[in-house]
Short mmCIF file of N, CA and C in Angstrom, two decimals:
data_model
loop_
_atom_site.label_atom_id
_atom_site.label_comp_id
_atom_site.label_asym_id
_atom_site.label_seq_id
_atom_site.Cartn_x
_atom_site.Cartn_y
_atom_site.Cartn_z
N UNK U 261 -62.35 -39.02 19.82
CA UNK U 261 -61.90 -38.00 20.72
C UNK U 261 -62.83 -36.81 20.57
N UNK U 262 -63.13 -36.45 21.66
CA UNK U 262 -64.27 -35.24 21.54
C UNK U 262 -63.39 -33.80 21.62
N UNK U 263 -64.01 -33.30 21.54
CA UNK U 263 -63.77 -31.52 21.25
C UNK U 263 -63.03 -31.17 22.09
N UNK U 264 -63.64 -31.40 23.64
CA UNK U 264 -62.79 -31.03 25.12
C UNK U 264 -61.85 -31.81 24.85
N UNK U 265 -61.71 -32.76 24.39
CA UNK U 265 -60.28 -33.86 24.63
C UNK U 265 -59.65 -33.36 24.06
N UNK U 266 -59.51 -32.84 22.79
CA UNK U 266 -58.61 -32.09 22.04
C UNK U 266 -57.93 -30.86 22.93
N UNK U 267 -59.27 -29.80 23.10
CA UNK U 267 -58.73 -28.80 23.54
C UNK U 267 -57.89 -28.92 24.69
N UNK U 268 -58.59 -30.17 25.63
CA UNK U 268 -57.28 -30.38 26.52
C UNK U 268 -55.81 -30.77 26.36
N UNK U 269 -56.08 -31.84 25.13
CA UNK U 269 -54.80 -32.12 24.52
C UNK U 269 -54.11 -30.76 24.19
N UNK U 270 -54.69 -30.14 23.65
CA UNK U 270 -54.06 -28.92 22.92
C UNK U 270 -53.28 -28.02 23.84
N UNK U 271 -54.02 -27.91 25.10
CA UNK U 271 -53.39 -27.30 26.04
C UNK U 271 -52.20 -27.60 26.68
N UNK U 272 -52.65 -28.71 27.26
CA UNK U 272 -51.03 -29.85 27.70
C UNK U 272 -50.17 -29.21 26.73
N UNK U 273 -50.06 -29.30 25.28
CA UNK U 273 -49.07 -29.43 24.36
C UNK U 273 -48.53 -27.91 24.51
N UNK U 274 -49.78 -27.47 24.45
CA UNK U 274 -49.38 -25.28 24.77
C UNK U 274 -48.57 -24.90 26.19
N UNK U 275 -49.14 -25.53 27.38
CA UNK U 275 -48.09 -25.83 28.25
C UNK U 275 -46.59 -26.09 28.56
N UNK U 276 -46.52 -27.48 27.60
CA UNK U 276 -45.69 -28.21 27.54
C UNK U 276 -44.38 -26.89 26.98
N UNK U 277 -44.91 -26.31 25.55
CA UNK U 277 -43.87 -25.36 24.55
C UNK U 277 -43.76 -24.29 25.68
N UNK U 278 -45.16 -23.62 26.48
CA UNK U 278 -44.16 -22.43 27.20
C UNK U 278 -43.22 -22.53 28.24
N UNK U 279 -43.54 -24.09 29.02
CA UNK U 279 -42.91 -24.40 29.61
C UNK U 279 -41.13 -24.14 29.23
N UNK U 280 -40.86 -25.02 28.18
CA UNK U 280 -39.41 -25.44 27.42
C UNK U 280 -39.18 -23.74 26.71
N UNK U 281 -39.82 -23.39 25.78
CA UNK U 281 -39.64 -22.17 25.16
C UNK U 281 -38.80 -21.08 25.89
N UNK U 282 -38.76 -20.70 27.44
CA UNK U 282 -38.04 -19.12 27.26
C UNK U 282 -36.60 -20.40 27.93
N UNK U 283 -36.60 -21.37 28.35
CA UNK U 283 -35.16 -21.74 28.25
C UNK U 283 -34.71 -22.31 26.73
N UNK U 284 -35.39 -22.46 26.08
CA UNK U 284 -34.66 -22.73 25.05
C UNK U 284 -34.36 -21.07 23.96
N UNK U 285 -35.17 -19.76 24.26
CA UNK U 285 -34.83 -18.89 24.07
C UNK U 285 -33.67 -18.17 24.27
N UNK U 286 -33.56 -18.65 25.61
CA UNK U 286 -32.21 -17.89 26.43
C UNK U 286 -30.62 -18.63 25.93
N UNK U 287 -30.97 -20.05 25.51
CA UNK U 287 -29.91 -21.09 24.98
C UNK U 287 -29.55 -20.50 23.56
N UNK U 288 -30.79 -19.66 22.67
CA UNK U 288 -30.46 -19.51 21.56
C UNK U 288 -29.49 -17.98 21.51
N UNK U 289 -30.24 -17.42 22.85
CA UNK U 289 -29.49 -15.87 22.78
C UNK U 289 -28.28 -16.07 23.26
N UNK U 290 -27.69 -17.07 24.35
CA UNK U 290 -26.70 -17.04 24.38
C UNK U 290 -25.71 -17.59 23.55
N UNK U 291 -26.39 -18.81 22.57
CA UNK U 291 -25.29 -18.83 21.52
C UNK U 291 -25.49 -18.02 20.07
N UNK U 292 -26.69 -16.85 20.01
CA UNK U 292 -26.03 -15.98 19.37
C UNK U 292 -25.20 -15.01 20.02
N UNK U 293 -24.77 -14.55 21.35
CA UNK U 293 -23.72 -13.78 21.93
C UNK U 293 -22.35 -14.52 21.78
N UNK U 294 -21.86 -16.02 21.68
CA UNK U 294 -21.10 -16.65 21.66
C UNK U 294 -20.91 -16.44 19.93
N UNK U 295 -21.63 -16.71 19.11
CA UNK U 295 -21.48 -16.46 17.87
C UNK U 295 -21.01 -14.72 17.19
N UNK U 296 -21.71 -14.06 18.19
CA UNK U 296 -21.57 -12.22 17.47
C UNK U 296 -19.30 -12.54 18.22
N UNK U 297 -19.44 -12.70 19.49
CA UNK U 297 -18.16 -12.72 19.60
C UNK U 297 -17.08 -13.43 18.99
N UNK U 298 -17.66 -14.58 18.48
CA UNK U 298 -16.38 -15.31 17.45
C UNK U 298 -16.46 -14.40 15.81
N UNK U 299 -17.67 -13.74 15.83
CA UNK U 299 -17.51 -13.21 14.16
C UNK U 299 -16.66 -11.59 14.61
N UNK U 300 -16.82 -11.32 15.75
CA UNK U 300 -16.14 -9.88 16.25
C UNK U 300 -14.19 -10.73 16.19
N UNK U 301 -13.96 -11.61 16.72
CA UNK U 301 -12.78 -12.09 17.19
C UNK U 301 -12.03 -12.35 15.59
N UNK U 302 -13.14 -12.82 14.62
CA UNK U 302 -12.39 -13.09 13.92
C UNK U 302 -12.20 -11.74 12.64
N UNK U 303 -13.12 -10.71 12.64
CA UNK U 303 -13.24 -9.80 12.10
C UNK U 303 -11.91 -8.95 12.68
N UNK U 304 -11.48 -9.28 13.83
CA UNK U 304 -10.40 -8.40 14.52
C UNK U 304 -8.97 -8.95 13.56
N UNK U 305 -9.07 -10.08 14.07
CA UNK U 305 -7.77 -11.32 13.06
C UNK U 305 -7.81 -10.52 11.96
N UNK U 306 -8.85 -10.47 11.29
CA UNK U 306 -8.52 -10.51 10.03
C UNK U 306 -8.13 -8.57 9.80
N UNK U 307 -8.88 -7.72 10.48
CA UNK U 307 -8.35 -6.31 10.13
C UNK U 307 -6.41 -6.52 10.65
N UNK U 308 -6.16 -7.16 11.47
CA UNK U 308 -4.81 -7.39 12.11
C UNK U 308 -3.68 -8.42 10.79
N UNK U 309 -5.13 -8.65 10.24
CA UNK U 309 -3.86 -9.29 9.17
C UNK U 309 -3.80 -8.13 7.71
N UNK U 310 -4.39 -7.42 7.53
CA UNK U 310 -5.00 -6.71 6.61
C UNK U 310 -3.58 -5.76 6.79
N UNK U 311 -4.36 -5.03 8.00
CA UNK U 311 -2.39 -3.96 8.49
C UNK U 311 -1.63 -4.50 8.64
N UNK U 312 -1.21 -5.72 8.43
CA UNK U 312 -0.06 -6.38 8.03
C UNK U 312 0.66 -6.55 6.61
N UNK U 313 -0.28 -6.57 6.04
CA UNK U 313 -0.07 -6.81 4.70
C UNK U 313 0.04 -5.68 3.74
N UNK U 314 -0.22 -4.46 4.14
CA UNK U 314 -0.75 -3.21 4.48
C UNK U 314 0.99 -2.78 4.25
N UNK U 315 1.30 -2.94 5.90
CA UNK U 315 2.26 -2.44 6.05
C UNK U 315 4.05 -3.01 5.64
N UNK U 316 3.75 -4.34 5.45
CA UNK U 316 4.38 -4.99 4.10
C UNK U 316 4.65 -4.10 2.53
N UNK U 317 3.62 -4.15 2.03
CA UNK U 317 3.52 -3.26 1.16
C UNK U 317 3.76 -1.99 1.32
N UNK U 318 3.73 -1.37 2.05
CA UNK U 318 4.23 0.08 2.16
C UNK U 318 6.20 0.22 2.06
N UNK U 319 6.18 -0.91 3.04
CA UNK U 319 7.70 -1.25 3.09
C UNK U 319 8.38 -1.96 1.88
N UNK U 320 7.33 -2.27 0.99
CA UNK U 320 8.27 -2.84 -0.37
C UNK U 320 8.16 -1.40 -1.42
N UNK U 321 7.11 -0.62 -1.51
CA UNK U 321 7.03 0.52 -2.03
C UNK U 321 7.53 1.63 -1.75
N UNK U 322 8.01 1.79 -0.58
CA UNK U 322 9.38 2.42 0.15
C UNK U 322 10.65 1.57 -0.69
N UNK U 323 10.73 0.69 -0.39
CA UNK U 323 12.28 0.56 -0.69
C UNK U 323 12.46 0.26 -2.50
N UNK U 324 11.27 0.47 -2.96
CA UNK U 324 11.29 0.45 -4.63
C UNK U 324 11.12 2.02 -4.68
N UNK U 325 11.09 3.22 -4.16
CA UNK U 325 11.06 4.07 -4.34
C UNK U 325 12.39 4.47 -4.45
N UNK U 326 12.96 3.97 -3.02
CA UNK U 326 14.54 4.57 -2.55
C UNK U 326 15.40 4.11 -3.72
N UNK U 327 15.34 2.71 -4.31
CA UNK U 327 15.68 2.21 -5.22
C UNK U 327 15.55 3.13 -6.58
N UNK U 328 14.49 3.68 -6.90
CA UNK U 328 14.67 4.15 -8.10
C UNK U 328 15.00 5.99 -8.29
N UNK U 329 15.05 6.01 -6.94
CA UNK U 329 15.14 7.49 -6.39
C UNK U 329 17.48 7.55 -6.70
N UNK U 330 17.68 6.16 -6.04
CA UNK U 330 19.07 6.10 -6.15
C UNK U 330 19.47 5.99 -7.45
N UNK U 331 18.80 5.28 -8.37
CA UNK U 331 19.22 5.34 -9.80
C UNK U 331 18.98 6.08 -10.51
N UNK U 332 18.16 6.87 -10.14
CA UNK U 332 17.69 8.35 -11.27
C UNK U 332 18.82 8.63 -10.67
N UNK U 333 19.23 9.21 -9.45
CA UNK U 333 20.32 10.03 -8.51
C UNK U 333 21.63 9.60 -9.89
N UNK U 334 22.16 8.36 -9.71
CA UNK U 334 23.35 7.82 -10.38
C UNK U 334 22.95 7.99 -11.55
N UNK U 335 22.19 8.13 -12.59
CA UNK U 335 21.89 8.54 -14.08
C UNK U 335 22.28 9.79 -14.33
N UNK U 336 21.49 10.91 -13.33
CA UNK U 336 21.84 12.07 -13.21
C UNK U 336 23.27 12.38 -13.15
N UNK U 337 23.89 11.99 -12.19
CA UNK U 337 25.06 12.42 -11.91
C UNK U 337 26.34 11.75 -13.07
N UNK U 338 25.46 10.28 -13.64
CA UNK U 338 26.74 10.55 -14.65
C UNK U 338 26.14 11.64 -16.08
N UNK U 339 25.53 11.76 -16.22
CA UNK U 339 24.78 13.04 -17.23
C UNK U 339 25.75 14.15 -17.03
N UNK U 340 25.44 14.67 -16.04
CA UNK U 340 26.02 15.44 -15.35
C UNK U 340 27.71 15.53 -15.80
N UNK U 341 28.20 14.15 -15.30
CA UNK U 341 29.64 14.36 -15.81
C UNK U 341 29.75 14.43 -17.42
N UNK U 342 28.82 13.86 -17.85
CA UNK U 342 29.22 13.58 -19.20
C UNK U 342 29.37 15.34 -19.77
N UNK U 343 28.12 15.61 -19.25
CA UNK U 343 28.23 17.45 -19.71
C UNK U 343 29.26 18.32 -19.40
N UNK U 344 29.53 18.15 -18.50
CA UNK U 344 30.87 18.92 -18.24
C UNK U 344 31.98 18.56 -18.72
N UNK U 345 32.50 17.17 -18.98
CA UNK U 345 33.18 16.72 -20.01
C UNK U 345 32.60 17.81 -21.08
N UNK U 346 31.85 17.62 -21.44
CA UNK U 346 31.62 17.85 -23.15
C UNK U 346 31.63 19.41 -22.79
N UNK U 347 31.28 20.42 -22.05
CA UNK U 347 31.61 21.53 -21.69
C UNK U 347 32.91 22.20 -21.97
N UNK U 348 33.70 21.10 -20.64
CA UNK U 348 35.02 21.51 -20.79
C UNK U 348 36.37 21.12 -21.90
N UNK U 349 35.34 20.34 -23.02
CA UNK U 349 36.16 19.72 -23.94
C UNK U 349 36.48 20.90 -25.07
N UNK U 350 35.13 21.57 -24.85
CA UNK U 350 34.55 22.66 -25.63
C UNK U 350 34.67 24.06 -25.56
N UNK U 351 35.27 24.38 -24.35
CA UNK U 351 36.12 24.99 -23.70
C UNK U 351 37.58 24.95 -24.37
N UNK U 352 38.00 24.11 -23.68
CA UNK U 352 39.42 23.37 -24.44
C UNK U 352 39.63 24.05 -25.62
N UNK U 353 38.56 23.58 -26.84
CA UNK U 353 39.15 24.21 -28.22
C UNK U 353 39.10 25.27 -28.67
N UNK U 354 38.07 25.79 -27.71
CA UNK U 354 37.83 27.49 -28.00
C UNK U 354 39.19 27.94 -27.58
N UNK U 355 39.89 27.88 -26.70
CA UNK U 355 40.71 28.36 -25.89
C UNK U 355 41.87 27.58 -26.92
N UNK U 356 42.05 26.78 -27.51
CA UNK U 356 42.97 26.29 -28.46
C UNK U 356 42.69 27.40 -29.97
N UNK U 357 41.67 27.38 -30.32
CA UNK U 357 41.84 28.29 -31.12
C UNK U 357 42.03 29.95 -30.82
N UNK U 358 41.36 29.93 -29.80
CA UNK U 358 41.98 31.62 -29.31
C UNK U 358 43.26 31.60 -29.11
N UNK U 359 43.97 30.88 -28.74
CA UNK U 359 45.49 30.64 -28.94
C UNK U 359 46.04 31.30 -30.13
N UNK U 360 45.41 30.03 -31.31
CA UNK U 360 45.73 30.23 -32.37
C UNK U 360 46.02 31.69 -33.26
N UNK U 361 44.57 31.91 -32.96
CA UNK U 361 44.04 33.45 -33.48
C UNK U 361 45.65 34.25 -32.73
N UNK U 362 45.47 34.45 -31.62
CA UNK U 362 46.68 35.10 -30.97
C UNK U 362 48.36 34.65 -31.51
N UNK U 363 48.40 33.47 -31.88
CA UNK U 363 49.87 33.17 -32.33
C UNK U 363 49.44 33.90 -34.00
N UNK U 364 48.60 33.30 -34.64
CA UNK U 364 48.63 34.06 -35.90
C UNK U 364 48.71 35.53 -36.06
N UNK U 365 47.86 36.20 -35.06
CA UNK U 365 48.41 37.59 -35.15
C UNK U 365 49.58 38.47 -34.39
N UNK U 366 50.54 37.50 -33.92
CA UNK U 366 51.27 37.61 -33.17
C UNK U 366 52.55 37.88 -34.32
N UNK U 367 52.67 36.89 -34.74
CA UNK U 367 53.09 36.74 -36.33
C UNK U 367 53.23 37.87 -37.31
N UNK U 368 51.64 37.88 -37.69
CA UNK U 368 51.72 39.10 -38.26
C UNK U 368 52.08 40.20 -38.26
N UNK U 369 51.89 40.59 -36.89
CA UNK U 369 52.14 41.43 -36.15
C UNK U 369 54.06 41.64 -36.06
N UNK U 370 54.76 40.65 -36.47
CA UNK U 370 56.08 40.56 -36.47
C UNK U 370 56.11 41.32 -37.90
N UNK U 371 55.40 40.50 -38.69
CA UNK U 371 55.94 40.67 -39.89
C UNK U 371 55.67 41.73 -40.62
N UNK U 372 55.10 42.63 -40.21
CA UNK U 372 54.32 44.22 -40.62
C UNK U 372 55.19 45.07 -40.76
#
């Protein structure tokens, strides 16, 4: 095969690729546009599952809040009673012995 035969060969073949080349370009751009939209579609799914899970959790950390917000509440409030019990118990004996004090010098007070 001589030199020209080649280069003619060569050409045909250079032909041949620009021929096929911008449709097989346009086949590749359109299935990277088909591809950017399934990685967009599924990037959407997935932020849509994200605030889901999201907002799951917010709603279990809400109601473990309310939860421990109600039991401090009920701790407190029996505290609370217990003190005033113990307040008014304390109360009570003061006021039992100021009694006292008063009947004893009441007494005395007779007997002078």
């Amino acid at each position: 095969m001589t030199v020209e035969e080649r280069l003619y060969k060569l050409e045909g073949i250079v032909e041949g690729v620009m021929a096929v080349l911008p449709d097989r370009v346009s086949a590749l751009e359109a299935r990277m546009d088909l591809l950017r939209q399934e990685v967009k579609a599924e990037i959407a799914g997935l932020r849509q599952e994200v605030r889901a899970e999201i907002g799951g959790f917010r709603q279990e950390v809400k109601g473990e809040l309310a939860g421990l917000r109600q039991e401090m509440e009920e701790r407190f409030n029996g505290l609370r009673q217990e003190v005033k019990a113990e307040i008014n118990t304390a109360f009570n004996k003061a006021m039992l012995y100021f009694t006292a004090i008063a009947v004893v010098l009441g007494v005395l007070t007779l007997f002078r």
